[in-house]
Short mmCIF file of N, CA and C in Angstrom, two decimals:
data_model
loop_
_atom_site.label_atom_id
_atom_site.label_comp_id
_atom_site.label_asym_id
_atom_site.label_seq_id
_atom_site.Cartn_x
_atom_site.Cartn_y
_atom_site.Cartn_z
N MET X 140 0.72 -1.29 0.01
CA MET X 140 -0.03 0.17 -0.01
C MET X 140 0.93 1.20 0.08
N GLU X 141 0.45 2.09 -0.88
CA GLU X 141 1.30 3.29 -0.78
C GLU X 141 0.78 4.51 0.08
N PHE X 142 1.66 5.21 0.70
CA PHE X 142 1.30 6.30 1.57
C PHE X 142 2.18 7.46 1.35
N LYS X 143 1.60 8.68 1.31
CA LYS X 143 2.22 10.00 1.10
C LYS X 143 2.61 10.25 2.74
N ILE X 144 3.97 10.43 2.92
CA ILE X 144 4.30 10.53 4.37
C ILE X 144 5.05 11.94 4.51
N ASP X 145 4.64 12.76 5.53
CA ASP X 145 5.26 14.04 5.87
C ASP X 145 5.84 14.04 7.25
N THR X 146 7.11 13.94 7.65
CA THR X 146 7.63 13.94 8.95
C THR X 146 7.85 15.30 9.57
N LYS X 147 7.29 15.60 10.70
CA LYS X 147 7.52 16.90 11.25
C LYS X 147 8.02 16.50 12.61
N GLU X 148 8.49 17.49 13.54
CA GLU X 148 9.22 17.21 14.65
C GLU X 148 8.40 16.17 15.48
N LYS X 149 7.25 16.59 15.95
CA LYS X 149 6.27 15.85 16.76
C LYS X 149 5.27 15.20 16.16
N ILE X 150 5.26 15.19 14.69
CA ILE X 150 4.03 14.59 14.07
C ILE X 150 4.39 13.96 12.94
N LEU X 151 3.81 12.90 12.51
CA LEU X 151 3.85 12.11 11.22
C LEU X 151 2.50 12.16 10.56
N VAL X 152 2.47 12.77 9.46
CA VAL X 152 1.33 13.01 8.78
C VAL X 152 1.19 11.79 7.64
N VAL X 153 0.23 10.92 7.45
CA VAL X 153 0.12 9.70 6.74
C VAL X 153 -1.24 9.98 5.87
N GLN X 154 -0.94 9.96 4.51
CA GLN X 154 -2.01 10.06 3.46
C GLN X 154 -2.03 8.70 2.85
N PRO X 155 -3.08 7.96 3.14
CA PRO X 155 -3.04 6.58 2.09
C PRO X 155 -3.48 7.00 0.70
N GLN X 156 -2.82 6.46 -0.27
CA GLN X 156 -2.85 6.81 -1.56
C GLN X 156 -4.02 5.58 -2.24
N ILE X 157 -5.10 5.67 -1.65
CA ILE X 157 -6.25 4.69 -2.12
C ILE X 157 -7.61 5.54 -1.90
N THR X 158 -8.60 5.09 -2.77
CA THR X 158 -9.85 5.59 -2.85
C THR X 158 -10.88 4.88 -1.93
N ILE X 159 -10.58 3.50 -1.77
CA ILE X 159 -11.55 2.72 -1.05
C ILE X 159 -10.68 1.90 -0.05
N LEU X 160 -11.04 2.06 1.10
CA LEU X 160 -10.61 1.25 2.27
C LEU X 160 -11.38 -0.01 2.59
N ASP X 161 -11.22 -0.95 2.14
CA ASP X 161 -12.27 -2.09 2.23
C ASP X 161 -11.59 -3.33 3.08
N ALA X 162 -12.30 -4.55 3.07
CA ALA X 162 -11.67 -5.85 3.84
C ALA X 162 -10.50 -6.25 3.28
N ASN X 163 -10.42 -5.95 2.01
CA ASN X 163 -9.07 -6.56 1.20
C ASN X 163 -7.94 -5.55 1.68
N LEU X 164 -8.02 -4.44 1.98
CA LEU X 164 -6.82 -3.57 2.52
C LEU X 164 -6.68 -3.29 4.01
N SER X 165 -7.91 -3.73 4.93
CA SER X 165 -8.01 -3.11 5.95
C SER X 165 -6.84 -3.68 6.94
N ALA X 166 -6.40 -4.85 6.82
CA ALA X 166 -5.32 -5.62 7.66
C ALA X 166 -3.94 -4.95 7.27
N LYS X 167 -3.75 -4.77 5.89
CA LYS X 167 -2.51 -4.31 5.44
C LYS X 167 -2.39 -2.74 5.94
N PHE X 168 -3.39 -1.98 5.98
CA PHE X 168 -3.69 -0.72 6.23
C PHE X 168 -3.15 -0.68 7.65
N THR X 169 -3.73 -1.43 8.76
CA THR X 169 -3.34 -1.38 10.08
C THR X 169 -1.93 -1.57 10.40
N LYS X 170 -1.60 -2.65 9.85
CA LYS X 170 -0.21 -3.07 9.85
C LYS X 170 0.91 -2.13 9.45
N GLU X 171 0.68 -1.73 8.20
CA GLU X 171 1.75 -0.88 7.49
C GLU X 171 1.81 0.68 8.16
N VAL X 172 0.53 1.21 8.83
CA VAL X 172 0.49 2.27 9.51
C VAL X 172 1.34 2.13 10.75
N SER X 173 1.18 1.22 11.43
CA SER X 173 1.41 0.69 12.67
C SER X 173 2.95 0.63 12.93
N GLU X 174 3.53 0.15 11.64
CA GLU X 174 4.88 -0.26 11.60
C GLU X 174 5.72 1.03 10.79
N LEU X 175 5.28 2.05 10.54
CA LEU X 175 5.98 3.01 9.78
C LEU X 175 7.16 3.54 10.54
N SER X 176 8.22 3.53 9.83
CA SER X 176 9.41 4.29 10.54
C SER X 176 9.22 5.75 10.89
N GLY X 177 9.49 6.02 11.94
CA GLY X 177 9.24 7.56 12.31
C GLY X 177 8.09 7.75 13.02
N LEU X 178 7.31 6.60 13.35
CA LEU X 178 6.08 6.89 14.13
C LEU X 178 6.18 6.91 15.63
N GLU X 179 7.30 6.19 16.05
CA GLU X 179 7.49 5.98 17.47
C GLU X 179 7.81 7.43 18.05
N GLY X 180 7.28 7.79 19.10
CA GLY X 180 7.42 9.08 19.72
C GLY X 180 6.87 10.26 18.97
N ARG X 181 6.02 9.84 18.00
CA ARG X 181 5.42 11.13 17.23
C ARG X 181 3.89 10.88 17.26
N ASN X 182 3.09 11.96 17.27
CA ASN X 182 1.81 12.01 17.03
C ASN X 182 1.40 11.75 15.68
N LEU X 183 0.39 11.16 15.39
CA LEU X 183 -0.29 10.72 14.06
C LEU X 183 -1.25 11.61 13.53
N ILE X 184 -1.16 12.01 12.20
CA ILE X 184 -2.37 12.57 11.65
C ILE X 184 -2.59 11.77 10.45
N LEU X 185 -3.87 11.10 10.25
CA LEU X 185 -4.29 10.53 9.17
C LEU X 185 -5.03 11.31 8.26
N ASP X 186 -4.43 11.62 7.07
CA ASP X 186 -5.25 12.41 6.27
C ASP X 186 -5.87 11.66 5.20
N MET X 187 -7.18 11.42 5.30
CA MET X 187 -8.01 10.57 4.58
C MET X 187 -8.51 11.28 3.20
N ALA X 188 -8.06 12.34 2.87
CA ALA X 188 -8.53 13.10 1.64
C ALA X 188 -8.80 12.36 0.38
N LEU X 189 -8.00 11.44 0.26
CA LEU X 189 -8.13 10.48 -0.96
C LEU X 189 -9.13 9.29 -0.90
N VAL X 190 -9.52 9.00 0.32
CA VAL X 190 -10.32 7.83 0.76
C VAL X 190 -11.64 8.43 0.57
N GLU X 191 -12.60 7.54 -0.29
CA GLU X 191 -13.95 8.00 -0.78
C GLU X 191 -14.72 7.01 -0.04
N LYS X 192 -14.46 5.89 0.15
CA LYS X 192 -15.30 5.01 0.88
C LYS X 192 -14.50 3.86 1.75
N ALA X 193 -15.04 3.52 2.65
CA ALA X 193 -14.68 2.45 3.54
C ALA X 193 -15.84 1.60 4.14
N ASP X 194 -15.63 0.18 3.99
CA ASP X 194 -16.54 -0.73 4.46
C ASP X 194 -16.37 -0.75 5.95
N ASP X 195 -16.98 -1.66 6.89
CA ASP X 195 -17.15 -1.94 8.01
C ASP X 195 -15.41 -2.20 8.48
N ALA X 196 -14.89 -3.04 7.78
CA ALA X 196 -13.40 -3.52 7.98
C ALA X 196 -12.72 -2.42 7.82
N GLY X 197 -12.92 -1.48 7.04
CA GLY X 197 -11.88 -0.28 6.76
C GLY X 197 -12.18 0.73 7.95
N LEU X 198 -13.36 0.89 8.14
CA LEU X 198 -13.66 1.71 9.55
C LEU X 198 -12.95 1.16 10.80
N LYS X 199 -13.12 0.09 10.83
CA LYS X 199 -12.34 -0.83 12.03
C LYS X 199 -10.84 -0.60 11.95
N ALA X 200 -10.16 -0.58 10.68
CA ALA X 200 -8.76 -0.37 10.66
C ALA X 200 -8.37 1.17 10.87
N ILE X 201 -9.21 2.00 10.53
CA ILE X 201 -8.81 3.26 10.85
C ILE X 201 -9.04 3.66 12.36
N LEU X 202 -10.09 2.99 13.14
CA LEU X 202 -10.35 3.16 14.56
C LEU X 202 -9.13 2.54 15.30
N THR X 203 -8.49 1.36 14.87
CA THR X 203 -7.54 0.70 15.43
C THR X 203 -6.44 1.40 15.39
N VAL X 204 -6.04 1.94 14.30
CA VAL X 204 -4.85 2.87 14.31
C VAL X 204 -4.95 3.93 15.25
N TYR X 205 -6.09 4.68 15.15
CA TYR X 205 -6.29 5.81 16.10
C TYR X 205 -6.23 5.39 17.36
N HIS X 206 -6.63 4.17 17.97
CA HIS X 206 -6.72 4.03 19.29
C HIS X 206 -5.21 3.24 19.72
N GLN X 207 -4.62 2.73 18.70
CA GLN X 207 -3.15 2.29 18.97
C GLN X 207 -2.30 3.40 19.38
N GLN X 208 -2.49 4.65 18.84
CA GLN X 208 -1.63 5.80 19.32
C GLN X 208 -1.86 6.28 20.50
N TYR X 209 -2.96 6.27 20.75
CA TYR X 209 -3.47 6.66 22.47
C TYR X 209 -2.89 5.66 23.29
N ASP X 210 -2.75 4.42 22.89
CA ASP X 210 -2.43 3.24 23.81
C ASP X 210 -0.91 3.37 23.96
N SER X 211 -0.35 4.12 23.08
CA SER X 211 1.04 4.21 23.15
C SER X 211 1.49 5.62 23.76
N GLY X 212 0.48 6.31 24.25
CA GLY X 212 0.88 7.46 24.89
C GLY X 212 0.90 8.76 23.91
N MET X 213 0.49 8.53 22.63
CA MET X 213 0.62 9.54 21.81
C MET X 213 -0.82 9.95 21.25
N SER X 214 -0.76 11.06 20.48
CA SER X 214 -2.05 11.61 20.02
C SER X 214 -2.35 11.16 18.42
N CYS X 215 -3.57 11.23 18.12
CA CYS X 215 -3.90 10.87 16.62
C CYS X 215 -5.14 11.86 16.29
N ALA X 216 -5.19 12.30 14.98
CA ALA X 216 -6.21 12.91 14.42
C ALA X 216 -6.66 12.49 13.04
N LEU X 217 -7.74 12.74 12.77
CA LEU X 217 -8.25 12.28 11.43
C LEU X 217 -8.53 13.59 10.55
N THR X 218 -8.24 13.64 9.53
CA THR X 218 -8.59 14.92 8.60
C THR X 218 -8.91 14.56 7.14
N GLY X 219 -9.52 15.45 6.52
CA GLY X 219 -9.74 15.13 5.10
C GLY X 219 -10.86 14.05 4.87
N LEU X 220 -11.62 13.72 5.88
CA LEU X 220 -12.69 12.87 5.62
C LEU X 220 -13.89 13.39 4.95
N ASN X 221 -14.63 12.76 4.08
CA ASN X 221 -15.89 13.15 3.43
C ASN X 221 -17.02 13.15 4.57
N SER X 222 -18.12 13.62 4.52
CA SER X 222 -19.20 13.73 5.16
C SER X 222 -19.62 12.28 5.48
N THR X 223 -19.74 11.36 4.53
CA THR X 223 -20.06 9.97 4.83
C THR X 223 -19.07 9.24 5.74
N LEU X 224 -17.81 9.41 5.47
CA LEU X 224 -16.75 8.69 6.46
C LEU X 224 -16.69 9.45 7.89
N THR X 225 -17.07 10.61 7.93
CA THR X 225 -17.11 11.43 9.20
C THR X 225 -18.28 10.79 9.98
N ASN X 226 -19.45 10.75 9.25
CA ASN X 226 -20.60 10.38 10.06
C ASN X 226 -20.45 8.77 10.44
N ALA X 227 -19.74 8.09 9.42
CA ALA X 227 -19.51 6.54 9.94
C ALA X 227 -18.67 6.29 11.09
N ILE X 228 -17.63 7.23 11.00
CA ILE X 228 -16.52 6.99 12.12
C ILE X 228 -17.34 7.43 13.44
N LYS X 229 -18.22 8.52 13.44
CA LYS X 229 -18.75 8.93 14.67
C LYS X 229 -19.93 7.86 15.23
N ALA X 230 -20.40 7.28 14.21
CA ALA X 230 -21.48 6.09 14.55
C ALA X 230 -20.76 5.00 14.91
N ALA X 231 -19.65 4.65 14.54
CA ALA X 231 -18.96 3.57 14.89
C ALA X 231 -18.12 3.46 16.31
N ASP X 232 -17.88 4.81 16.58
CA ASP X 232 -16.98 4.90 17.88
C ASP X 232 -17.25 6.38 18.23
N GLU X 233 -17.97 6.53 19.36
CA GLU X 233 -18.18 7.96 19.87
C GLU X 233 -17.02 8.71 20.63
N THR X 234 -16.07 7.76 20.85
CA THR X 234 -14.73 8.36 21.68
C THR X 234 -13.83 8.76 20.79
N VAL X 235 -14.25 8.90 19.44
CA VAL X 235 -13.22 9.61 18.43
C VAL X 235 -13.36 11.01 18.32
N TYR X 236 -12.85 11.74 19.09
CA TYR X 236 -12.99 13.32 19.08
C TYR X 236 -12.20 14.06 18.15
N ASN X 237 -10.96 13.49 17.83
CA ASN X 237 -10.12 14.42 16.94
C ASN X 237 -10.54 14.06 15.61
N LEU X 238 -11.60 14.72 15.07
CA LEU X 238 -11.96 14.76 13.69
C LEU X 238 -11.96 16.25 13.25
N ALA X 239 -10.95 16.57 12.24
CA ALA X 239 -10.77 17.82 11.93
C ALA X 239 -10.79 18.20 10.53
N PRO X 240 -11.68 19.25 10.36
CA PRO X 240 -11.81 19.61 8.86
C PRO X 240 -10.79 19.87 7.98
N THR X 241 -9.51 20.52 8.68
CA THR X 241 -8.45 20.90 7.99
C THR X 241 -7.20 20.31 8.58
N MET X 242 -6.10 20.40 7.88
CA MET X 242 -5.05 19.86 8.35
C MET X 242 -4.41 20.67 9.49
N LEU X 243 -4.42 22.26 9.28
CA LEU X 243 -4.18 22.96 10.27
C LEU X 243 -4.88 22.82 11.79
N GLU X 244 -6.02 22.42 11.65
CA GLU X 244 -6.81 21.94 12.88
C GLU X 244 -6.37 20.73 13.42
N ALA X 245 -6.15 19.79 12.59
CA ALA X 245 -5.59 18.52 13.01
C ALA X 245 -4.22 18.76 13.51
N ILE X 246 -3.32 19.50 13.18
CA ILE X 246 -2.15 19.73 13.91
C ILE X 246 -2.36 20.40 15.28
N ASP X 247 -3.34 21.43 15.16
CA ASP X 247 -3.42 22.17 16.61
C ASP X 247 -4.02 20.97 17.58
N LEU X 248 -5.16 20.30 17.14
CA LEU X 248 -5.68 19.06 18.21
C LEU X 248 -4.47 18.32 18.66
N VAL X 249 -3.57 17.58 17.88
CA VAL X 249 -2.51 16.93 18.49
C VAL X 249 -1.41 17.51 19.09
N MET X 250 -1.01 18.75 18.64
CA MET X 250 -0.33 19.60 19.49
C MET X 250 -0.72 20.10 20.97
N MET X 251 -1.96 20.60 21.09
CA MET X 251 -2.61 20.76 22.29
C MET X 251 -2.51 19.53 23.15
N GLU X 252 -2.93 18.38 22.74
CA GLU X 252 -2.86 17.13 23.56
C GLU X 252 -1.40 17.00 23.96
N ASP X 253 -0.43 17.13 23.17
CA ASP X 253 1.04 16.96 23.44
C ASP X 253 1.18 17.94 24.58
N LEU X 254 0.84 19.00 24.63
CA LEU X 254 1.31 20.00 25.54
C LEU X 254 0.47 19.63 26.84
N GLU X 255 -0.73 19.35 26.89
CA GLU X 255 -1.39 18.75 28.02
C GLU X 255 -0.64 17.65 28.56
N ARG X 256 -0.14 16.75 27.83
CA ARG X 256 0.78 15.65 28.30
C ARG X 256 1.95 15.96 29.04
N GLU X 257 2.74 17.11 28.48
CA GLU X 257 3.94 17.62 29.02
C GLU X 257 3.50 18.41 30.36
N LEU X 258 2.35 19.11 30.52
CA LEU X 258 2.07 19.73 31.62
C LEU X 258 1.77 18.84 32.64
N MET X 259 1.00 17.76 32.41
CA MET X 259 0.59 16.62 33.24
C MET X 259 1.93 16.01 34.05
N GLN X 260 2.91 15.81 33.19
CA GLN X 260 4.33 15.21 33.42
C GLN X 260 4.93 16.23 34.46
N ASP X 261 5.01 17.46 34.12
CA ASP X 261 5.61 18.42 34.93
C ASP X 261 4.88 18.54 36.25
N GLU X 262 3.68 18.39 36.42
CA GLU X 262 2.99 18.31 37.85
C GLU X 262 3.23 17.45 38.51
N ASP X 263 3.56 16.07 38.02
CA ASP X 263 3.91 14.85 38.81
C ASP X 263 5.47 15.03 39.50
#
């Protein structure tokens, strides 16, 4: 699977170069995003601008990657989702808060969470 990747200091922006994320690609998507070099210690932004459709398995793959980031102590935001995918993600998992309409807002979301984590560590 092809990804367009932009590495920043604290963020890895990943844009899948596919239009449909379905059962055929979902396991590969989850595995490849999770194993990207440069992801460790960075927040993740999934830019889904090219993805037009996702079936249940595709939605599950997106949510798996999203939650893996939080499980590893980092943040994740989804951007570029069309209205159909946005509604499907919200319906599938109401704990997904970081749905941003623009890349700048996605960056702001993950950087704010990063700052919150740093402040919480300073208090300890």
